[in-house]
Each structure stands twice: as C-alpha cells, then as structure tokens.
Amino acid sequence: MSATVARGLDATVTQPRRADGATMVCLFVLTLLVLPARLAVAGLPLSLTPAEIVALTLALVWLCAQMISSSGVAKGSNPVRTSIFVYGMVLLAVYGYTTHVYLPSDELNLTDHALVLYVGYIGLLLMTCDGITDRARLDFVLKAVVIGGAFAAVVALMQFRLDFDLTAYMKVPGLRHSSVEEVPTVIARSDLRRVAGTLGHPIEFGALSAMLLPIAAHLGFQARSRGQAAGRWWICAALIAAGLMFSVSRTAVLGLAGAGLILLIGWSNRRRVVTIAAFAVFLGFMKVLAPGLIGTFYNLFAGASDDSSIRFRTHDWPFAMREFDRSPFFGHGLGTWYPFKHQVFDNQYLLSLVETGLLGTLAFVGLLVCAIVVALRVRYLSTDANVRNLALTIAACLVIPLLGAATFDMLSFPGITSVMFLLVGAAGALLRFERRDQAARRLLSSFQDPADRSRSLMALTGNGQGSARSGSS
C-alpha cells in the first residue's frame, strides 16, 4: 500500500511545474549565499540586503495566500507554525513595551530595523513550512542551500589560500556597501587567515558551514540510495567542510560535534564507519593543503583556559545580569544593544536576555526545541529511509544554533539566522508531508477496487494545490 502511494507521489513530481513557494525560497537562498553580505539596496531609508527584500516579499506573499483557497499554500494546524506565531507575538510585545517607554533616537531606529528583519525571517519560515508542496520541492530547496554554501566555500578557499577576496569585486548596480564593511572578511589568527566567504564574519561562516555539511552529506547518501549521481554532492560536502576549517572557529567545531553526535547515534553502523573513514581522509587532505591548520584547531581547545577570547566571553556575565534585572520580562529593546554604544556580549543568550527579556529568550529557545521535536517526530512516523534520515539531519542541524548561541551573538548575523529559520520551516513542511501521506494511506486502504484506489490517489496528489490543502488537514 505504501509503495503504491510512493509511486503515485513520485509520478506527480515529474510533471511540469510553475514557479511556486519553493522557487521563491530558492531565490532567497541564492541571493543570501552568493551575493556578499555587505551589499545593501541603495536608496532605502533602512539598510536592507537583496536577500532581506526577498524575505519580506515572501512574508507578503504568504499573507496574501492565506486569504484565498486556491493558492496552494497549506493552512491548518502545525506545531512549527504555532511556535513561530508565539515567537512573533512575543517580539511584538517586546517592541510595543520598549518603544512605549523612552528610547534614544539611535536605538529606536535600530529596533524598527530589527523588527523589519524579523518579519522577513518569519515570512521565510512560513513560506518554507506552508508553500513547499512536496518532498521533491523541499529537496530542491535544500540542494539550492548546499550549492550556495559550496559557492561561499569556494570564495573562502580563495581568501584563505590565495589571499584574494572575490567579494571586493562583486559589485552590482543598485547595491551599496552596508555599515558592516568596517568588519574585515579576513582576520588573522595565529599564523593563519580566518575567512568569511560571502558571509559577514568568519564565525558566522564557520557555524553556517557546520549547519550545511550534514545536509550535503544527506543529499549524497540519498542520491546513492536512489541510484543517482552522488559525486556532485560529495564535492559540495568537501568544499563546505573545507570552508568550515578555513573559518578557524571553535564555534563551528563545537556545533559540528553536537550535530555529528546526534547523526552517529541515529545512523546505521555502515554509515558511521563510512563517515568516520571519510573524516579521517579529509583531515589528512587538509594537513597537506593547509599545513598548521590542524594544529591551530588543537591549540584553540588545548589552550582554552588561557584564551583571551574565552575570558572576554565570560567576564561580562555579571554586567549582563545587572542589565537584565532592569527589565527582566521585556528587555531593553529588540536590536538596541549595539557594540559601538554598549558592552558587547559574545553570547546570544545573554544578549537576548538583555534585549528581549526572559520572554523573548524562552520563545527563541522554544522555537528551536519545537522544530527539533517535530523533526524527530517525523523520523518516528515515517517508513521511508530517506525521509527518516532527512528528519534526523534537520534535527541535528538545528542543534548547532542552540550550541552556537552560547558562543557568539548569532541573531546579529543574518546569514546563519536566515538558514536557521529556513530549517525550522523545513521541519514543519516534513511533518505536513508525513500527515498527508498517512491520510492517503488510510483512505486508500478503505478501497478494495484498484480503479477506485487509483482515482483516489490522483485526487489526493494530482496537483500541488490539492496536496497542500490535504496536507494541512
């Protein structure tokens, strides 16, 4: 019965498609990861990048699609959608409370800007959760994410090995350099260069590479299981892994270790052995490509007790708690705590406690935990090996922001924040697909006549709009 459903679903995805939610999300992904993070749209009163403009467009399209019944965008209950609505309402409450009291003009402008950015993030999440019609289209989006990450890694390779910054020459008419251009994309650490690729900072690039590496590996394993060409995805995985190394970031290693632990627990013994062997070969290759890089990473952890950057991350906790006590529930204001005026917190949890209070911090953590639980729920429910592995991969990738938030102010970097919201939406989409498939199996099991069963299958999966509507029930 499930094989019949799977064949019917596979038959539908081979039909020609018009542009849909997945197409728009892919446009956002490529705009985010291919264009340098420093480029903003000229002539706007707010500093917005092209990717942020696309994200705001996604929010508007999703809102309009909810008002009609023939849009193909899913409706109905979904834990991920509920969690993002709670998070959005908390942010609105924080914004209303903090702007009701006095804020200096610079901080008021910053909180307005931050609210606009979060509208875009929420729109990206909702379009990913509701606007992608089936797993094939979700794979399409994830492939775009991996390709974009591989491109950023190639740029990082040139920055690291050739000391050539391609982003300095990537100038687009109508775009200007944003205010973050004072932060260099190449930073010295020991005798090596820390690079950021097309992202805004090496730490952000490293953490993002750690999030994308498991997805690239999943695409490789999935292609092999389907008898398709898998080499391109392994090349992308190798490039992204190299980019992670070139970031020379403890955050990236800690995040990848947390995600890897979850994957190794959930994977089969054969996949564990293959992954560990590939990891050993990769380290040997990096030893030849970049002498001294492995030793630098070792010293980052071996000398952690004497590292000035770690001491800097811990000495400001008492100061953060004093600021938190001034407004423990709603905070100082979303996006108002900026480094040129206030004490820098290289810890997103501390920064969230100060900016959005206890409510905002709990809502942020709750959003990620909800998405992880939803992904693991899909893994439990599904009987498809590739779906189970994708659900496990998404859960593992979302552990990285939970860990990375303790080591840098993650939500201040739009690249990794955007991919985090996208993966949360992907968890919600996976749950919707699984619910739809279970409903299809229950319906088909009630028909004895194969012709009736075939007609019912076509009614359920004959077009993307019907799939989206049935998946929201």
GROMACS .gro file of C-alpha atoms in nm:
model
  473
    1MET     CA    1   0.000   0.000   0.000
    2SER     CA    2   0.274   0.247   0.094
    3ALA     CA    3   0.465   0.156  -0.223
    4THR     CA    4   0.156   0.243  -0.428
    5VAL     CA    5   0.133   0.581  -0.256
    6ALA     CA    6   0.503   0.643  -0.310
    7ARG     CA    7   0.478   0.558  -0.681
    8GLY     CA    8   0.180   0.791  -0.712
    9LEU     CA    9   0.363   1.071  -0.537
   10ASP     CA   10   0.673   1.020  -0.749
   11ALA     CA   11   0.462   1.033  -1.064
   12THR     CA   12   0.322   1.371  -0.971
   13VAL     CA   13   0.655   1.541  -0.912
   14THR     CA   14   0.778   1.460  -1.264
   15GLN     CA   15   0.506   1.675  -1.418
   16PRO     CA   16   0.600   2.028  -1.535
   17ARG     CA   17   0.560   2.289  -1.264
   18ARG     CA   18   0.508   2.659  -1.246
   19ALA     CA   19   0.704   2.874  -1.008
   20ASP     CA   20   0.588   2.810  -0.652
   21GLY     CA   21   0.690   2.868  -0.293
   22ALA     CA   22   1.000   2.651  -0.333
   23THR     CA   23   1.111   2.864  -0.628
   24MET     CA   24   1.084   3.181  -0.419
   25VAL     CA   25   1.270   3.027  -0.127
   26CYS     CA   26   1.549   2.914  -0.364
   27LEU     CA   27   1.574   3.269  -0.497
   28PHE     CA   28   1.616   3.390  -0.141
   29VAL     CA   29   1.882   3.126  -0.064
   30LEU     CA   30   2.095   3.205  -0.367
   31THR     CA   31   2.062   3.580  -0.306
   32LEU     CA   32   2.169   3.524   0.056
   33LEU     CA   33   2.470   3.299  -0.005
   34VAL     CA   34   2.601   3.414  -0.344
   35LEU     CA   35   2.587   3.792  -0.303
   36PRO     CA   36   2.829   3.934  -0.044
   37ALA     CA   37   2.661   4.007   0.289
   38ARG     CA   38   2.793   4.365   0.279
   39LEU     CA   39   2.584   4.467  -0.020
   40ALA     CA   40   2.263   4.654   0.064
   41VAL     CA   41   1.999   4.805  -0.162
   42ALA     CA   42   2.078   5.170  -0.234
   43GLY     CA   43   1.825   5.447  -0.187
   44LEU     CA   44   1.631   5.291   0.103
   45PRO     CA   45   1.593   5.458   0.444
   46LEU     CA   46   1.676   5.121   0.607
   47SER     CA   47   1.985   4.916   0.536
   48LEU     CA   48   1.835   4.608   0.367
   49THR     CA   49   2.016   4.348   0.159
   50PRO     CA   50   1.860   4.193  -0.152
   51ALA     CA   51   1.801   3.873   0.045
   52GLU     CA   52   1.611   4.065   0.312
   53ILE     CA   53   1.395   4.228   0.042
   54VAL     CA   54   1.314   3.881  -0.094
   55ALA     CA   55   1.233   3.759   0.260
   56LEU     CA   56   0.990   4.047   0.312
   57THR     CA   57   0.832   3.960  -0.022
   58LEU     CA   58   0.790   3.601   0.099
   59ALA     CA   59   0.609   3.729   0.408
   60LEU     CA   60   0.373   3.937   0.194
   61VAL     CA   61   0.306   3.650  -0.050
   62TRP     CA   62   0.235   3.409   0.237
   63LEU     CA   63  -0.007   3.657   0.396
   64CYS     CA   64  -0.193   3.711   0.068
   65ALA     CA   65  -0.204   3.336   0.001
   66GLN     CA   66  -0.374   3.276   0.336
   67MET     CA   67  -0.666   3.488   0.221
   68ILE     CA   68  -0.760   3.267  -0.075
   69SER     CA   69  -0.831   2.895  -0.102
   70SER     CA   70  -0.670   2.822  -0.440
   71SER     CA   71  -0.316   2.943  -0.371
   72GLY     CA   72  -0.163   2.603  -0.300
   73VAL     CA   73  -0.022   2.730   0.031
   74ALA     CA   74  -0.108   2.498   0.318
   75LYS     CA   75  -0.337   2.602   0.600
   76GLY     CA   76  -0.439   2.439   0.925
   77SER     CA   77  -0.258   2.337   1.242
   78ASN     CA   78   0.115   2.277   1.255
   79PRO     CA   79   0.332   2.289   1.567
   80VAL     CA   80   0.604   2.483   1.389
   81ARG     CA   81   0.357   2.745   1.268
   82THR     CA   82   0.217   2.775   1.620
   83SER     CA   83   0.565   2.819   1.769
   84ILE     CA   84   0.661   3.093   1.523
   85PHE     CA   85   0.333   3.275   1.590
   86VAL     CA   86   0.412   3.265   1.963
   87TYR     CA   87   0.764   3.391   1.893
   88GLY     CA   88   0.631   3.669   1.670
   89MET     CA   89   0.374   3.779   1.927
   90VAL     CA   90   0.643   3.790   2.197
   91LEU     CA   91   0.864   4.007   1.974
   92LEU     CA   92   0.571   4.240   1.906
   93ALA     CA   93   0.505   4.264   2.280
   94VAL     CA   94   0.872   4.344   2.343
   95TYR     CA   95   0.866   4.605   2.066
   96GLY     CA   96   0.547   4.764   2.198
   97TYR     CA   97   0.668   4.776   2.557
   98THR     CA   98   1.015   4.910   2.484
   99THR     CA   99   0.900   5.175   2.235
  100HIS     CA  100   0.626   5.289   2.473
  101VAL     CA  101   0.894   5.398   2.717
  102TYR     CA  102   1.167   5.641   2.614
  103LEU     CA  103   1.432   5.516   2.372
  104PRO     CA  104   1.709   5.734   2.225
  105SER     CA  105   1.662   5.803   1.854
  106ASP     CA  106   1.952   5.576   1.753
  107GLU     CA  107   1.811   5.281   1.948
  108LEU     CA  108   1.458   5.350   1.824
  109ASN     CA  109   1.582   5.332   1.466
  110LEU     CA  110   1.764   5.009   1.540
  111THR     CA  111   1.461   4.841   1.695
  112ASP     CA  112   1.248   4.946   1.396
  113HIS     CA  113   1.508   4.794   1.166
  114ALA     CA  114   1.529   4.474   1.371
  115LEU     CA  115   1.151   4.432   1.365
  116VAL     CA  116   1.151   4.460   0.984
  117LEU     CA  117   1.423   4.194   0.961
  118TYR     CA  118   1.227   3.956   1.185
  119VAL     CA  119   0.917   3.999   0.970
  120GLY     CA  120   1.132   3.872   0.683
  121TYR     CA  121   1.267   3.579   0.887
  122ILE     CA  122   0.917   3.478   0.989
  123GLY     CA  123   0.796   3.508   0.630
  124LEU     CA  124   1.081   3.282   0.515
  125LEU     CA  125   0.990   3.023   0.778
  126LEU     CA  126   0.620   3.029   0.694
  127MET     CA  127   0.677   3.005   0.319
  128THR     CA  128   0.910   2.710   0.371
  129CYS     CA  129   0.664   2.542   0.607
  130ASP     CA  130   0.347   2.607   0.404
  131GLY     CA  131   0.449   2.699   0.049
  132ILE     CA  132   0.652   2.390  -0.047
  133THR     CA  133   0.415   2.131  -0.190
  134ASP     CA  134   0.606   1.802  -0.161
  135ARG     CA  135   0.935   1.641  -0.063
  136ALA     CA  136   1.080   1.674  -0.412
  137ARG     CA  137   1.041   2.052  -0.390
  138LEU     CA  138   1.188   2.052  -0.040
  139ASP     CA  139   1.487   1.861  -0.177
  140PHE     CA  140   1.510   2.128  -0.447
  141VAL     CA  141   1.538   2.397  -0.179
  142LEU     CA  142   1.796   2.202   0.021
  143LYS     CA  143   2.002   2.148  -0.293
  144ALA     CA  144   2.000   2.524  -0.352
  145VAL     CA  145   2.117   2.578   0.007
  146VAL     CA  146   2.405   2.334  -0.038
  147ILE     CA  147   2.508   2.481  -0.374
  148GLY     CA  148   2.503   2.830  -0.224
  149GLY     CA  149   2.712   2.710   0.069
  150ALA     CA  150   2.960   2.545  -0.168
  151PHE     CA  151   2.995   2.872  -0.361
  152ALA     CA  152   3.064   3.060  -0.037
  153ALA     CA  153   3.324   2.793   0.047
  154VAL     CA  154   3.498   2.842  -0.290
  155VAL     CA  155   3.520   3.215  -0.217
  156ALA     CA  156   3.661   3.129   0.126
  157LEU     CA  157   3.918   2.897  -0.032
  158MET     CA  158   4.046   3.181  -0.249
  159GLN     CA  159   4.057   3.411   0.053
  160PHE     CA  160   4.247   3.155   0.260
  161ARG     CA  161   4.492   3.010   0.009
  162LEU     CA  162   4.538   3.294  -0.240
  163ASP     CA  163   4.467   3.595  -0.017
  164PHE     CA  164   4.225   3.704  -0.289
  165ASP     CA  165   3.885   3.840  -0.182
  166LEU     CA  166   3.642   3.788  -0.468
  167THR     CA  167   3.368   3.974  -0.279
  168ALA     CA  168   3.559   4.300  -0.324
  169TYR     CA  169   3.493   4.272  -0.698
  170MET     CA  170   3.132   4.154  -0.675
  171LYS     CA  171   2.967   4.490  -0.731
  172VAL     CA  172   2.607   4.502  -0.851
  173PRO     CA  173   2.435   4.814  -0.986
  174GLY     CA  174   2.178   4.945  -0.740
  175LEU     CA  175   2.359   4.799  -0.438
  176ARG     CA  176   2.591   4.973  -0.197
  177HIS     CA  177   2.817   4.864   0.086
  178SER     CA  178   2.632   4.843   0.416
  179SER     CA  179   2.756   4.970   0.751
  180VAL     CA  180   2.926   4.639   0.836
  181GLU     CA  181   3.206   4.699   0.585
  182GLU     CA  182   3.435   4.805   0.870
  183VAL     CA  183   3.442   4.439   0.983
  184PRO     CA  184   3.705   4.261   0.769
  185THR     CA  185   3.619   3.938   0.588
  186VAL     CA  186   3.972   3.807   0.651
  187ILE     CA  187   4.100   3.812   1.010
  188ALA     CA  188   4.439   3.689   1.131
  189ARG     CA  189   4.451   3.411   1.390
  190SER     CA  190   4.792   3.269   1.486
  191ASP     CA  191   4.980   3.244   1.156
  192LEU     CA  192   4.666   3.176   0.952
  193ARG     CA  193   4.384   3.373   0.795
  194ARG     CA  194   4.027   3.336   0.919
  195VAL     CA  195   3.793   3.389   0.628
  196ALA     CA  196   3.421   3.460   0.588
  197GLY     CA  197   3.350   3.368   0.225
  198THR     CA  198   3.047   3.568   0.116
  199LEU     CA  199   2.920   3.596   0.475
  200GLY     CA  200   2.973   3.881   0.717
  201HIS     CA  201   3.217   3.726   0.967
  202PRO     CA  202   3.436   3.412   0.994
  203ILE     CA  203   3.244   3.286   1.299
  204GLU     CA  204   2.915   3.315   1.111
  205PHE     CA  205   3.064   3.142   0.807
  206GLY     CA  206   3.203   2.859   1.019
  207ALA     CA  207   2.878   2.799   1.205
  208LEU     CA  208   2.680   2.814   0.880
  209SER     CA  209   2.917   2.563   0.718
  210ALA     CA  210   2.863   2.330   1.013
  211MET     CA  211   2.486   2.354   0.953
  212LEU     CA  212   2.515   2.286   0.579
  213LEU     CA  213   2.761   1.998   0.592
  214PRO     CA  214   2.510   1.739   0.725
  215ILE     CA  215   2.260   1.845   0.457
  216ALA     CA  216   2.518   1.798   0.182
  217ALA     CA  217   2.603   1.454   0.325
  218HIS     CA  218   2.233   1.363   0.333
  219LEU     CA  219   2.193   1.457  -0.034
  220GLY     CA  220   2.492   1.239  -0.118
  221PHE     CA  221   2.359   0.938   0.072
  222GLN     CA  222   2.010   0.991  -0.070
  223ALA     CA  223   2.132   1.012  -0.430
  224ARG     CA  224   2.330   0.692  -0.385
  225SER     CA  225   2.029   0.509  -0.238
  226ARG     CA  226   1.821   0.614  -0.540
  227GLY     CA  227   2.084   0.511  -0.793
  228GLN     CA  228   2.151   0.872  -0.894
  229ALA     CA  229   2.479   1.058  -0.940
  230ALA     CA  230   2.607   1.141  -0.593
  231GLY     CA  231   2.954   1.275  -0.673
  232ARG     CA  232   2.847   1.638  -0.704
  233TRP     CA  233   2.701   1.635  -0.353
  234TRP     CA  234   3.016   1.481  -0.208
  235ILE     CA  235   3.218   1.753  -0.380
  236CYS     CA  236   2.989   2.014  -0.225
  237ALA     CA  237   3.027   1.844   0.114
  238ALA     CA  238   3.407   1.850   0.081
  239LEU     CA  239   3.406   2.219  -0.015
  240ILE     CA  240   3.176   2.311   0.275
  241ALA     CA  241   3.390   2.108   0.518
  242ALA     CA  242   3.699   2.288   0.391
  243GLY     CA  243   3.522   2.621   0.436
  244LEU     CA  244   3.447   2.525   0.794
  245MET     CA  245   3.816   2.463   0.852
  246PHE     CA  246   3.917   2.790   0.686
  247SER     CA  247   3.695   2.984   0.928
  248VAL     CA  248   3.929   2.870   1.211
  249SER     CA  249   3.635   2.886   1.451
  250ARG     CA  250   3.576   2.699   1.775
  251THR     CA  251   3.203   2.764   1.736
  252ALA     CA  252   3.197   2.571   1.407
  253VAL     CA  253   3.377   2.272   1.557
  254LEU     CA  254   3.155   2.262   1.867
  255GLY     CA  255   2.842   2.287   1.655
  256LEU     CA  256   2.954   2.017   1.415
  257ALA     CA  257   3.048   1.793   1.708
  258GLY     CA  258   2.698   1.831   1.856
  259ALA     CA  259   2.528   1.762   1.523
  260GLY     CA  260   2.765   1.474   1.449
  261LEU     CA  261   2.688   1.308   1.780
  262ILE     CA  262   2.315   1.304   1.701
  263LEU     CA  263   2.376   1.175   1.350
  264LEU     CA  264   2.611   0.899   1.464
  265ILE     CA  265   2.352   0.783   1.718
  266GLY     CA  266   2.077   0.770   1.454
  267TRP     CA  267   2.278   0.634   1.161
  268SER     CA  268   2.338   0.271   1.072
  269ASN     CA  269   2.671   0.109   1.159
  270ARG     CA  270   2.778   0.109   0.794
  271ARG     CA  271   2.712   0.480   0.756
  272ARG     CA  272   2.902   0.551   1.077
  273VAL     CA  273   3.208   0.363   0.951
  274VAL     CA  274   3.197   0.532   0.610
  275THR     CA  275   3.162   0.878   0.769
  276ILE     CA  276   3.446   0.828   1.017
  277ALA     CA  277   3.673   0.697   0.742
  278ALA     CA  278   3.585   0.991   0.515
  279PHE     CA  279   3.653   1.230   0.803
  280ALA     CA  280   3.998   1.080   0.859
  281VAL     CA  281   4.082   1.108   0.488
  282PHE     CA  282   3.959   1.468   0.486
  283LEU     CA  283   4.181   1.562   0.781
  284GLY     CA  284   4.479   1.410   0.603
  285PHE     CA  285   4.400   1.612   0.292
  286MET     CA  286   4.368   1.932   0.497
  287LYS     CA  287   4.704   1.856   0.660
  288VAL     CA  288   4.861   1.870   0.314
  289LEU     CA  289   4.653   2.160   0.179
  290ALA     CA  290   4.695   2.387   0.481
  291PRO     CA  291   4.994   2.293   0.700
  292GLY     CA  292   4.947   2.412   1.055
  293LEU     CA  293   4.567   2.436   1.036
  294ILE     CA  294   4.500   2.114   1.230
  295GLY     CA  295   4.750   2.222   1.496
  296THR     CA  296   4.582   2.561   1.525
  297PHE     CA  297   4.247   2.395   1.592
  298TYR     CA  298   4.409   2.172   1.852
  299ASN     CA  299   4.561   2.471   2.028
  300LEU     CA  300   4.224   2.651   2.026
  301PHE     CA  301   4.085   2.384   2.256
  302ALA     CA  302   4.401   2.274   2.440
  303GLY     CA  303   4.476   2.632   2.544
  304ALA     CA  304   4.116   2.733   2.606
  305SER     CA  305   4.178   2.811   2.974
  306ASP     CA  306   4.430   3.080   2.878
  307ASP     CA  307   4.250   3.209   2.570
  308SER     CA  308   4.167   3.580   2.589
  309SER     CA  309   3.858   3.541   2.368
  310ILE     CA  310   3.705   3.291   2.613
  311ARG     CA  311   3.782   3.517   2.909
  312PHE     CA  312   3.619   3.802   2.720
  313ARG     CA  313   3.307   3.589   2.669
  314THR     CA  314   3.271   3.513   3.040
  315HIS     CA  315   3.374   3.831   3.218
  316ASP     CA  316   3.062   4.023   3.106
  317TRP     CA  317   2.806   3.786   3.262
  318PRO     CA  318   2.765   3.994   3.583
  319PHE     CA  319   2.715   4.311   3.378
  320ALA     CA  320   2.455   4.135   3.161
  321MET     CA  321   2.265   4.019   3.468
  322ARG     CA  322   2.254   4.373   3.604
  323GLU     CA  323   2.107   4.496   3.276
  324PHE     CA  324   1.863   4.205   3.274
  325ASP     CA  325   1.739   4.297   3.622
  326ARG     CA  326   1.632   4.640   3.494
  327SER     CA  327   1.366   4.485   3.269
  328PRO     CA  328   1.357   4.108   3.322
  329PHE     CA  329   1.047   4.027   3.116
  330PHE     CA  330   1.060   4.252   2.807
  331GLY     CA  331   1.423   4.365   2.799
  332HIS     CA  332   1.588   4.680   2.673
  333GLY     CA  333   1.452   4.655   2.318
  334LEU     CA  334   1.494   4.426   2.018
  335GLY     CA  335   1.817   4.510   1.833
  336THR     CA  336   1.901   4.810   2.052
  337TRP     CA  337   2.214   4.672   2.219
  338TYR     CA  338   2.485   4.753   1.967
  339PRO     CA  339   2.863   4.739   2.016
  340PHE     CA  340   2.956   5.099   1.940
  341LYS     CA  341   2.749   5.214   2.238
  342HIS     CA  342   2.704   4.919   2.476
  343GLN     CA  343   2.903   4.633   2.621
  344VAL     CA  344   2.950   4.355   2.363
  345PHE     CA  345   2.805   4.014   2.455
  346ASP     CA  346   2.953   3.726   2.253
  347ASN     CA  347   2.667   3.514   2.379
  348GLN     CA  348   2.323   3.523   2.218
  349TYR     CA  349   2.150   3.402   2.534
  350LEU     CA  350   2.291   3.693   2.733
  351LEU     CA  351   2.212   3.935   2.452
  352SER     CA  352   1.855   3.804   2.421
  353LEU     CA  353   1.802   3.833   2.796
  354VAL     CA  354   1.913   4.196   2.780
  355GLU     CA  355   1.732   4.289   2.456
  356THR     CA  356   1.409   4.084   2.472
  357GLY     CA  357   1.399   3.973   2.834
  358LEU     CA  358   1.308   3.633   2.967
  359LEU     CA  359   1.001   3.605   2.741
  360GLY     CA  360   1.196   3.662   2.423
  361THR     CA  361   1.475   3.423   2.523
  362LEU     CA  362   1.234   3.144   2.612
  363ALA     CA  363   1.040   3.197   2.289
  364PHE     CA  364   1.363   3.172   2.087
  365VAL     CA  365   1.473   2.852   2.258
  366GLY     CA  366   1.119   2.713   2.238
  367LEU     CA  367   1.110   2.771   1.862
  368LEU     CA  368   1.425   2.565   1.807
  369VAL     CA  369   1.326   2.292   2.051
  370CYS     CA  370   0.982   2.263   1.890
  371ALA     CA  371   1.138   2.223   1.544
  372ILE     CA  372   1.381   1.958   1.671
  373VAL     CA  373   1.098   1.763   1.835
  374VAL     CA  374   0.888   1.790   1.517
  375ALA     CA  375   1.175   1.660   1.304
  376LEU     CA  376   1.233   1.367   1.539
  377ARG     CA  377   0.858   1.301   1.535
  378VAL     CA  378   0.869   1.273   1.156
  379ARG     CA  379   1.159   1.031   1.186
  380TYR     CA  380   0.950   0.819   1.420
  381LEU     CA  381   0.640   0.824   1.200
  382SER     CA  382   0.794   0.774   0.855
  383THR     CA  383   0.871   0.437   0.698
  384ASP     CA  384   1.082   0.589   0.418
  385ALA     CA  385   1.455   0.561   0.493
  386ASN     CA  386   1.544   0.884   0.310
  387VAL     CA  387   1.271   1.081   0.491
  388ARG     CA  388   1.385   0.942   0.825
  389ASN     CA  389   1.743   1.043   0.752
  390LEU     CA  390   1.639   1.390   0.636
  391ALA     CA  391   1.437   1.442   0.954
  392LEU     CA  392   1.736   1.334   1.163
  393THR     CA  393   1.963   1.566   0.963
  394ILE     CA  394   1.737   1.867   1.018
  395ALA     CA  395   1.717   1.792   1.392
  396ALA     CA  396   2.096   1.767   1.409
  397CYS     CA  397   2.146   2.091   1.214
  398LEU     CA  398   1.911   2.279   1.448
  399VAL     CA  399   2.121   2.173   1.748
  400ILE     CA  400   2.403   2.388   1.609
  401PRO     CA  401   2.221   2.721   1.669
  402LEU     CA  402   2.138   2.610   2.023
  403LEU     CA  403   2.508   2.550   2.089
  404GLY     CA  404   2.637   2.841   1.881
  405ALA     CA  405   2.412   3.089   2.061
  406ALA     CA  406   2.628   3.033   2.369
  407THR     CA  407   2.949   3.132   2.188
  408PHE     CA  408   2.856   3.435   1.976
  409ASP     CA  409   2.572   3.680   1.919
  410MET     CA  410   2.420   3.460   1.649
  411LEU     CA  411   2.099   3.652   1.578
  412SER     CA  412   2.304   3.959   1.487
  413PHE     CA  413   2.422   3.776   1.173
  414PRO     CA  414   2.154   3.746   0.904
  415GLY     CA  415   2.316   3.460   0.712
  416ILE     CA  416   2.306   3.192   0.977
  417THR     CA  417   1.983   3.333   1.125
  418SER     CA  418   1.807   3.301   0.789
  419VAL     CA  419   1.921   2.942   0.733
  420MET     CA  420   1.814   2.857   1.088
  421PHE     CA  421   1.461   2.987   1.023
  422LEU     CA  422   1.454   2.804   0.689
  423LEU     CA  423   1.539   2.472   0.855
  424VAL     CA  424   1.275   2.527   1.122
  425GLY     CA  425   1.024   2.575   0.840
  426ALA     CA  426   1.156   2.261   0.668
  427ALA     CA  427   1.079   2.060   0.982
  428GLY     CA  428   0.720   2.184   0.971
  429ALA     CA  429   0.694   2.100   0.599
  430LEU     CA  430   0.819   1.747   0.662
  431LEU     CA  431   0.552   1.695   0.925
  432ARG     CA  432   0.286   1.818   0.684
  433PHE     CA  433   0.403   1.579   0.413
  434GLU     CA  434   0.400   1.287   0.655
  435ARG     CA  435   0.049   1.369   0.775
  436ARG     CA  436  -0.066   1.389   0.414
  437ASP     CA  437   0.086   1.052   0.329
  438GLN     CA  438  -0.069   0.890   0.633
  439ALA     CA  439  -0.410   1.031   0.537
  440ALA     CA  440  -0.361   0.898   0.183
  441ARG     CA  441  -0.272   0.551   0.311
  442ARG     CA  442  -0.576   0.541   0.537
  443LEU     CA  443  -0.804   0.648   0.254
  444LEU     CA  444  -0.658   0.403   0.004
  445SER     CA  445  -0.688   0.116   0.249
  446SER     CA  446  -1.065   0.171   0.255
  447PHE     CA  447  -1.095   0.094  -0.119
  448GLN     CA  448  -1.098  -0.264  -0.242
  449ASP     CA  449  -1.122  -0.189  -0.615
  450PRO     CA  450  -0.779  -0.093  -0.767
  451ALA     CA  451  -0.952   0.152  -1.005
  452ASP     CA  452  -1.114   0.334  -0.713
  453ARG     CA  453  -0.782   0.336  -0.534
  454SER     CA  454  -0.609   0.488  -0.836
  455ARG     CA  455  -0.875   0.759  -0.877
  456SER     CA  456  -0.848   0.846  -0.507
  457LEU     CA  457  -0.471   0.870  -0.534
  458MET     CA  458  -0.500   1.109  -0.828
  459ALA     CA  459  -0.749   1.320  -0.634
  460LEU     CA  460  -0.506   1.344  -0.343
  461THR     CA  461  -0.185   1.409  -0.536
  462GLY     CA  462  -0.295   1.523  -0.879
  463ASN     CA  463  -0.167   1.880  -0.831
  464GLY     CA  464   0.032   2.086  -0.588
  465GLN     CA  465  -0.270   2.281  -0.465
  466GLY     CA  466  -0.459   1.968  -0.372
  467SER     CA  467  -0.155   1.830  -0.196
  468ALA     CA  468  -0.109   2.145   0.006
  469ARG     CA  469  -0.474   2.159   0.108
  470SER     CA  470  -0.492   1.794   0.204
  471GLY     CA  471  -0.164   1.820   0.391
  472SER     CA  472  -0.299   2.093   0.615
  473SER     CA  473  -0.587   1.890   0.747
   0.00000   0.00000   0.00000
